[in-house]
Amino acid sequence: MEGAAILLFSLLFLHKSYAAELNIISDSRFLTDVDTLVSPTGVFVLGFFNPGSSENRYLGIWYKNIPVTTVVWVANRDRPLLGASQLELKITDRGILGLFNNSRMIWSSNTTASGNATAKLWDNGNLVVVDQQERIVWQSFDYPTDTLLPGMKLGRDYVRGKEWYLTPWKNSQDPAPGELTWGADRLGYPENKLRQGASIKFRGGPWSNERFPGVSVFSKSLTFRYDVTVNKSEVSFSYNLEDNSILSRVVLNSSAHLESWAWVDNVRGWLPVVSFPRSACDTYNICNAYGTCDINMIQQSCSCIDNKRFKPKDQKGWDTADWSGGCIRNTPLECKNGSEGFIKYSNVKLPDAENTWFNMNMTLEECGTKCLTNCTCMAYANPEKNRSVCLHWFNDLLDIQVLPEGSGGPDIFVRMASSELDSQYVSKKQGGEKLKIILLVIIPVVLIGLIIATWLCYARRKRKLTGEGEILNPSKRHEEDMELPLFSFSMIANATTNFSPNNKLGEGGFGPVYKGMLEEGKEIAVKRLSKNSSQGLDEFKNEVICISKLQHRNLVKLLGCCIQGDEKLLIYEYMPNKSLDSFIFDKTQSMLLDWTKRFNIIKGIARGLLYLHQDSRLRIIHRDLKASNVLLDQDMNPKISDFGLARSFGGNETQANTERVVGTYGYMSPEYALDGIFSIKSDAFSFGVLVLEIVSGKRNRGFIQPENENNLIGHVWRLYSEGRSLELIDASCAESCHPPEVLRSIHVGLLCVQQNAADRPNMSSVIMMLSSEGELPQPKQPSFLTEKELPVINYSSSSYTAGSTIDFTITEVGAR
Ligand SMILES: *[C@@H]1O[C@H](CO)[C@@H](O)[C@H](O)[C@H]1NC(C)=O
Ligand SMILES: *[C@@H]1O[C@H](CO)[C@@H](O)[C@H](O)[C@H]1NC(C)=O
Ligand SMILES: *[C@@H]1O[C@H](CO)[C@@H](O)[C@H](O)[C@H]1NC(C)=O
Ligand SMILES: *[C@@H]1O[C@H](CO)[C@@H](O)[C@H](O)[C@H]1NC(C)=O
Ligand SMILES: *[C@@H]1O[C@H](CO)[C@@H](O)[C@H](O)[C@H]1NC(C)=O
Ligand SMILES: *[C@@H]1O[C@H](CO)[C@@H](O)[C@H](O)[C@H]1NC(C)=O
Ligand SMILES: *[C@@H]1O[C@H](CO)[C@@H](O)[C@H](O)[C@H]1NC(C)=O
Ligand SMILES: *[C@@H]1O[C@H](CO)[C@@H](O)[C@H](O)[C@H]1NC(C)=O
Ligand SMILES: *[C@@H]1O[C@H](CO)[C@@H](O)[C@H](O)[C@H]1NC(C)=O
């Protein structure tokens, strides 16, 4: 027995020591579990690996000579080798490259070649199978995983009916394909999109590579060349670096970002160069038809591409940051022959080109004339600088973005009724230049950005190292280093008449709030944080700066802070209408909130929360959303307050575990109250409670009902199950009530308070459900936790808020 073990051990040992580095797989040479196939100059290597700490084994390609294992391709993405005993990668006699476990084929290249095929790994990372005549019969570049390497194509091959697109790994331990894809449109002018199932998340848009003139001056080595093929048999895009000794790659990651990286030898690391989408403005079609998102605003903000000729379809919605209606023309098109014309808009990200017609050899003038004679043609453009390409759009123009001046984006000519035309008539001659140049499509965006960002990185590093003067445009830099105004303590003491009790607005979770007035007459709200926090000053300042960067019209704006001795003050904009609870739970005040206002408040809170969860740079779980933390401005628009105080954390962590529960009875999800687990889904729970409170005008906590239900949720659930949901509506707004919206709100509220966190919708689904008319999923049984079942926590009875310490350190998160 023992002998056998020793024999086995030495066999394994021997086997290991024979790990071979092959450079070809042929009928006589195959790869085993420990062997590798190396590219001719040793840039890439093919072999077996375990991702992270996973037990699963995969066949993949990674860089040979860099210290961080960076996998760029995986063969058996969704068929891990678990318990595989005798692995072999070999060429069969029919020319198939196959991966075998105990002679059972687990994965294979699908093509065949007659006899004596071989497999090699090229220095560009492409694993190829060639036949005896050295013709490629199969290549890994035709099956991209999550990584685009230089020379690799994205797009479509119409002859073979193949599509080249990226799909992310599920997570860092599991290379199985996630739901996202980054690939080319099926129809219309070539353009790449990031999709999740049928929905589009982000679009590159046809670009022009003269967008950033002169960038290549900075670094010759990081100059990119783009190759685009558009012909009957193929639409594809690829990139290369001018200096191909620099390693670079573009990765689609599992949280829907395209990241590009360059290997920097002297820091021995991957430099994250740029990632897309960059901001909420990059979200697909965020401003809808004829709308444009202002990327200069920190806060997302839509406007019509032209305020003279277009107006928001739904001005009211527009005023409350609901951009769903988009914009419409002031004067509708009639298409009287010849009377219409075009208005030119410069520097735009061209609209969605899914439904376009194009011609690769047509002057701009011909392009305009052809568009004018077709009533369904809404706009035309030439996306290319050096070629006469003609592009026509037929539907409303979606996902336009007006870029900053001087960014060199292309022009678009939009059809207008004759009365809207002024001297600015366009359709000018622009033909003539007909240079043979490579066409540009989308990833150029990523890659051009890559250059810029690399440049910024270098510039910043250089400045740090040498203390050299301004390299960057100073205004750009200040935007990045934006600091929060520091107020002096005496100034705030003055403004609040020495924190006079008369000026006290209330007592929040982290301390009392005072009203104040600055010398110039501006009204402010001052939160005086409890003194017993152990947090250091620098930490505090950093946190506050982070929070101050969160700006959205449904969040209370932080104006500044004040630190003096052990005093820590936060200065907010003042909200004249105080908090939502003072309205909805008050007999007389609640008359002021009719149904339309209530519904707007519900939607506004949802948008604010979505921003915290998803759209802001930090990912914030509020953890204490409740009626008294929603303030109302003079127009009754809701603004969430106290966000970021509980705990902010970066990156993509969506769940964490805390030992100290900070929250409020009645709004806490069961998993948070019982186990201290908080996530965006625990905020969704609080939101659901809030919705039900807004509709009913009753508090969840302390709700007593003759039927003996333990709380409001239980009551709503019973009414819902009996089809009597409408009885829930608060008497004071019953007259103005719009039954479909009320029922929808209650339904969404119930979806949010479901017992199981995974069943609850996230805030983007909530917003979609509230604003659409589609069918909603059936809610499952909600959580009826009563106070008796909750752990005992000290909380101040005046404000229902448990915990009173500042507790929002990023580094403190004890993630599970
Ligand atoms: C590999 O083969 C062994 C023995 O036949 C089997 O137990 C194991 O499940 C196989 N693994 C895979 C991934 O097919
Ligand atoms: C081989 O073909 C099958 C069916 O056509 C397909 O499902 C599979 O993904 C292909 N495998 C590879 C490695 O191309
Ligand atoms: C494969 O190569 C061997 C030796 O190089 C040769 O003898 C054999 O005929 C070849 N097989 C085919 C099918 O060409
Ligand atoms: C399309 O372009 C590809 C790549 O340049 C080329 O291989 C192919 O032959 C072209 N097809 C046609 C129909 O021109
Ligand atoms: C994906 O990329 C974005 C942008 O670089 C980054 O913030 C995020 O953490 C990445 N996600 C994962 C799972 O790596
Ligand atoms: C519009 O006018 C042009 C000449 O001005 C004519 O050729 C064309 O047929 C007319 N089209 C329609 C739809 O009337
Ligand atoms: C473009 O069209 C013009 C005339 O319409 C023709 O002379 C020229 O050869 C065409 N160019 C290409 C590249 O097809
Ligand atoms: C107008 O454009 C549409 C969409 O491409 C096309 O189907 C239609 O035939 C065109 N009409 C004319 C008169 O060219
Ligand atoms: C377009 O033409 C200009 C001038 O001939 C040239 O400098 C530039 O590099 C060209 N752009 C592209 C994308 O080739």
mmCIF file of C-alpha atoms and ligand atoms in Angstrom, residues 208-210 226 384-387 433 435-440, ligand 9:
data_model
loop_
_atom_site.group_PDB
_atom_site.id
_atom_site.type_symbol
_atom_site.label_atom_id
_atom_site.label_comp_id
_atom_site.label_asym_id
_atom_site.label_seq_id
_atom_site.Cartn_x
_atom_site.Cartn_y
_atom_site.Cartn_z
ATOM 1 C CA SER A 208 -13.289 60.132 -36.422
ATOM 2 C CA ASN A 209 -9.717 59.660 -35.428
ATOM 3 C CA GLU A 210 -8.930 63.274 -35.887
ATOM 4 C CA TYR A 226 -7.215 51.115 -36.658
ATOM 5 C CA GLU A 384 -15.242 60.122 -42.023
ATOM 6 C CA LYS A 385 -12.861 62.986 -42.459
ATOM 7 C CA ASN A 386 -10.858 61.584 -45.316
ATOM 8 C CA ARG A 387 -13.447 59.666 -47.233
ATOM 9 C CA GLU A 433 -10.848 64.859 -50.763
ATOM 10 C CA LEU A 435 -7.934 59.836 -49.843
ATOM 11 C CA LYS A 436 -7.606 56.170 -49.241
ATOM 12 C CA ILE A 437 -7.608 55.917 -45.532
ATOM 13 C CA ILE A 438 -8.562 53.432 -42.979
ATOM 14 C CA LEU A 439 -12.093 53.857 -41.821
ATOM 15 C CA LEU A 440 -12.889 54.313 -38.217
HETATM 16 C C1 LIG B 9 -6.644 62.361 -43.215
HETATM 17 O O1 LIG B 9 -5.908 63.180 -44.082
HETATM 18 C C2 LIG B 9 -4.994 64.036 -43.451
HETATM 19 C C3 LIG B 9 -4.388 64.945 -44.506
HETATM 20 O O2 LIG B 9 -4.144 64.258 -45.688
HETATM 21 C C4 LIG B 9 -3.941 63.165 -42.739
HETATM 22 O O3 LIG B 9 -2.999 63.980 -42.102
HETATM 23 C C5 LIG B 9 -4.661 62.301 -41.706
HETATM 24 O O4 LIG B 9 -3.749 61.428 -41.084
HETATM 25 C C6 LIG B 9 -5.737 61.477 -42.382
HETATM 26 N N1 LIG B 9 -6.548 60.791 -41.394
HETATM 27 C C7 LIG B 9 -6.632 59.491 -41.345
HETATM 28 C C8 LIG B 9 -7.616 58.934 -40.399
HETATM 29 O O5 LIG B 9 -6.002 58.756 -42.040
#
